[in-house]
Amino acid sequence: MKNSNTKKQQLSLLVQFVIALSYFAHPAHAQDIPTVFGTVKVEDSLLLELINAPGFQRMKGVDQSGPVPYFVKGFPEFSRYDHSLGVFYLLNKFDAPYDEQVAGLLHDVSHTAFSHVAEHVFKHKDNETSYQDSIHLSAVKKLGLKKVTDQYQFDFAKLDHKAQPYPMLEQPGPDLCADRIEYLLHTG
């Protein structure tokens, strides 16, 4: 009887291993993500969970231009969601380190409804840091995205794109970086 149970356990482990192996060999979780530059195939589980999380999806309703589209008829819409995917695309295309790609994907998730209008509404005291950058990590937590990164043991501090050395994502103007290139090309 003991030998029979051992064989069943071994067979069960073998089946689980084969299923897991086939999952990685043919990632059914891959998703084609459209951007202004083209489509990027994302197969990484952390990135996919972040992109599909409600906290990230909310950026579809946050326009890059702030309130302008609400007042100017025919003004082209360009969401923070589209912008963030475009920044991710550039970082991915040019082989930025993984941490920088994740931070780039989430770099604008803390934007409020009217984007940079928050600088004036909330009378942000620091002239060097934008309001949304000053609340970035707390917004990532409130939006439930920290729970996702924690599941993958991703270092939460690495999402602070202003405190990390991410030269492909962020550069002081007029130097070029993925963030600046994306919005210049997209809105240009």
Short mmCIF file of C-alpha atoms in Angstrom, two decimals:
data_model
loop_
_atom_site.label_atom_id
_atom_site.label_comp_id
_atom_site.label_asym_id
_atom_site.label_seq_id
_atom_site.Cartn_x
_atom_site.Cartn_y
_atom_site.Cartn_z
CA MET A 1 0.00 0.00 0.00
CA LYS A 2 2.81 2.39 0.90
CA ASN A 3 4.52 1.73 -2.44
CA SER A 4 1.26 2.47 -4.30
CA ASN A 5 0.85 5.86 -2.55
CA THR A 6 4.45 6.78 -3.32
CA LYS A 7 3.94 6.02 -7.01
CA LYS A 8 0.74 8.12 -7.05
CA GLN A 9 2.57 11.01 -5.41
CA GLN A 10 5.42 10.71 -7.91
CA LEU A 11 2.99 10.62 -10.82
CA SER A 12 1.12 13.62 -9.42
CA LEU A 13 4.39 15.57 -9.09
CA LEU A 14 5.38 14.62 -12.62
CA VAL A 15 2.03 15.81 -14.01
CA GLN A 16 2.33 19.11 -12.11
CA PHE A 17 5.88 19.56 -13.42
CA VAL A 18 4.83 18.93 -17.04
CA ILE A 19 1.94 21.40 -16.71
CA ALA A 20 4.24 24.02 -15.21
CA LEU A 21 6.85 23.42 -17.91
CA SER A 22 4.31 23.76 -20.71
CA TYR A 23 3.07 27.01 -19.16
CA PHE A 24 6.53 28.54 -19.48
CA ALA A 25 7.26 26.99 -22.88
CA HIS A 26 4.06 28.39 -24.38
CA PRO A 27 3.09 31.36 -22.25
CA ALA A 28 -0.68 31.58 -22.51
CA HIS A 29 -0.43 34.69 -20.40
CA ALA A 30 1.37 36.68 -23.12
CA GLN A 31 -0.44 39.81 -24.23
CA ASP A 32 0.09 42.13 -27.18
CA ILE A 33 0.09 45.70 -25.89
CA PRO A 34 -0.61 48.40 -28.49
CA THR A 35 1.36 51.66 -28.27
CA VAL A 36 1.83 54.64 -30.55
CA PHE A 37 5.09 53.00 -31.70
CA GLY A 38 3.63 49.61 -32.43
CA THR A 39 2.78 46.52 -30.49
CA VAL A 40 4.94 45.02 -27.77
CA LYS A 41 4.43 41.42 -26.68
CA VAL A 42 4.51 41.26 -22.89
CA GLU A 43 5.06 37.82 -21.40
CA ASP A 44 6.31 38.82 -17.95
CA SER A 45 3.73 38.00 -15.27
CA LEU A 46 4.50 41.00 -13.06
CA LEU A 47 4.23 43.44 -15.95
CA LEU A 48 0.98 41.87 -17.16
CA GLU A 49 -0.59 41.98 -13.71
CA LEU A 50 0.41 45.63 -13.31
CA ILE A 51 -0.96 46.59 -16.74
CA ASN A 52 -4.25 44.81 -16.12
CA ALA A 53 -4.67 46.02 -12.52
CA PRO A 54 -7.50 48.52 -11.92
CA GLY A 55 -4.98 50.95 -10.41
CA PHE A 56 -3.12 51.10 -13.72
CA GLN A 57 -6.21 50.91 -15.93
CA ARG A 58 -7.59 54.06 -14.22
CA MET A 59 -5.04 56.08 -16.19
CA LYS A 60 -7.18 55.59 -19.29
CA GLY A 61 -9.35 58.34 -17.82
CA VAL A 62 -6.48 60.72 -17.01
CA ASP A 63 -5.61 62.88 -20.00
CA GLN A 64 -1.96 63.78 -20.55
CA SER A 65 -3.01 67.36 -21.38
CA GLY A 66 -5.03 67.92 -18.22
CA PRO A 67 -8.44 69.58 -18.65
CA VAL A 68 -7.83 70.95 -22.18
CA PRO A 69 -9.78 68.18 -24.03
CA TYR A 70 -12.85 69.01 -21.96
CA PHE A 71 -12.87 72.61 -23.18
CA VAL A 72 -11.38 72.48 -26.69
CA LYS A 73 -13.57 70.64 -29.17
CA GLY A 74 -11.63 68.22 -31.35
CA PHE A 75 -8.52 68.32 -29.15
CA PRO A 76 -6.82 64.91 -29.52
CA GLU A 77 -7.10 62.65 -26.51
CA PHE A 78 -3.90 61.22 -25.09
CA SER A 79 -4.18 59.38 -21.79
CA ARG A 80 -1.57 58.76 -19.12
CA TYR A 81 -2.28 55.08 -19.80
CA ASP A 82 -1.21 55.42 -23.45
CA HIS A 83 1.80 57.49 -22.43
CA SER A 84 2.93 54.99 -19.79
CA LEU A 85 2.67 52.09 -22.23
CA GLY A 86 4.66 54.11 -24.78
CA VAL A 87 7.39 54.80 -22.23
CA PHE A 88 7.47 51.11 -21.33
CA TYR A 89 7.70 50.22 -25.04
CA LEU A 90 10.75 52.46 -25.51
CA LEU A 91 12.47 51.16 -22.38
CA ASN A 92 11.79 47.59 -23.46
CA LYS A 93 12.84 48.18 -27.06
CA PHE A 94 16.18 49.66 -26.01
CA ASP A 95 16.86 47.01 -23.35
CA ALA A 96 16.61 49.14 -20.23
CA PRO A 97 17.20 47.13 -17.06
CA TYR A 98 14.11 45.30 -15.82
CA ASP A 99 13.69 47.50 -12.72
CA GLU A 100 13.73 50.60 -14.91
CA GLN A 101 11.09 49.10 -17.22
CA VAL A 102 8.77 48.37 -14.28
CA ALA A 103 9.34 51.84 -12.82
CA GLY A 104 8.78 53.37 -16.27
CA LEU A 105 5.51 51.53 -16.67
CA LEU A 106 4.26 52.96 -13.36
CA HIS A 107 5.97 56.37 -13.43
CA ASP A 108 2.74 58.34 -14.04
CA VAL A 109 0.28 56.20 -12.06
CA SER A 110 0.07 58.85 -9.31
CA HIS A 111 -1.34 61.54 -11.63
CA THR A 112 -4.64 63.02 -10.57
CA ALA A 113 -7.64 63.62 -12.85
CA PHE A 114 -6.30 66.78 -14.49
CA SER A 115 -2.61 65.83 -14.55
CA HIS A 116 -0.32 68.75 -13.68
CA VAL A 117 -3.18 71.03 -12.66
CA ALA A 118 -2.70 69.40 -9.24
CA GLU A 119 0.49 71.46 -8.85
CA HIS A 120 -1.65 74.58 -8.61
CA VAL A 121 -4.67 73.13 -6.82
CA PHE A 122 -2.67 71.53 -4.01
CA LYS A 123 -0.15 74.38 -3.86
CA HIS A 124 2.78 72.00 -3.76
CA LYS A 125 5.60 73.61 -1.75
CA ASP A 126 8.60 71.91 -3.33
CA ASN A 127 9.49 73.66 -6.58
CA GLU A 128 11.79 70.82 -7.61
CA THR A 129 9.42 67.86 -7.22
CA SER A 130 6.04 67.73 -8.89
CA TYR A 131 3.00 66.96 -6.77
CA GLN A 132 2.41 63.57 -8.37
CA ASP A 133 6.04 62.60 -7.85
CA SER A 134 5.82 63.57 -4.17
CA ILE A 135 2.83 61.23 -3.68
CA HIS A 136 4.01 58.53 -6.09
CA LEU A 137 4.84 55.70 -3.69
CA SER A 138 1.81 56.33 -1.50
CA ALA A 139 -0.39 56.33 -4.63
CA VAL A 140 1.14 53.03 -5.77
CA LYS A 141 0.12 51.58 -2.38
CA LYS A 142 -3.39 53.09 -2.40
CA LEU A 143 -4.02 51.86 -5.93
CA GLY A 144 -3.20 48.29 -4.92
CA LEU A 145 -0.12 48.02 -7.12
CA LYS A 146 2.27 47.43 -4.22
CA LYS A 147 0.39 44.20 -3.46
CA VAL A 148 1.14 43.07 -7.01
CA THR A 149 4.84 43.94 -6.81
CA ASP A 150 5.09 42.30 -3.38
CA GLN A 151 3.78 39.03 -4.84
CA TYR A 152 6.80 38.99 -7.15
CA GLN A 153 9.29 40.13 -4.49
CA PHE A 154 9.91 43.32 -6.49
CA ASP A 155 11.68 45.91 -4.33
CA PHE A 156 9.05 48.60 -3.74
CA ALA A 157 11.69 51.35 -3.36
CA LYS A 158 12.74 50.75 -6.98
CA LEU A 159 9.39 52.17 -8.12
CA ASP A 160 10.48 55.63 -6.96
CA HIS A 161 11.65 56.67 -10.41
CA LYS A 162 12.97 60.02 -9.16
CA ALA A 163 15.17 58.46 -6.47
CA GLN A 164 16.70 55.73 -8.64
CA PRO A 165 19.41 56.03 -11.27
CA TYR A 166 17.14 55.42 -14.27
CA PRO A 167 18.86 57.40 -17.04
CA MET A 168 16.82 55.89 -19.85
CA LEU A 169 13.54 56.82 -18.12
CA GLU A 170 14.35 60.23 -16.61
CA GLN A 171 16.74 63.02 -17.56
CA PRO A 172 16.64 66.72 -16.74
CA GLY A 173 15.61 68.82 -19.73
CA PRO A 174 16.60 69.28 -22.43
CA ASP A 175 18.31 65.86 -22.40
CA LEU A 176 16.33 63.06 -24.00
CA CYS A 177 14.84 60.11 -22.15
CA ALA A 178 11.99 57.66 -22.79
CA ASP A 179 9.47 59.83 -20.93
CA ARG A 180 10.28 62.97 -22.92
CA ILE A 181 10.70 61.19 -26.26
CA GLU A 182 7.34 59.44 -25.88
CA TYR A 183 5.27 62.50 -25.18
CA LEU A 184 7.09 64.64 -27.75
CA LEU A 185 6.58 62.08 -30.50
CA HIS A 186 3.04 61.22 -29.47
CA THR A 187 1.74 64.75 -29.16
CA GLY A 188 4.00 66.14 -31.87
#
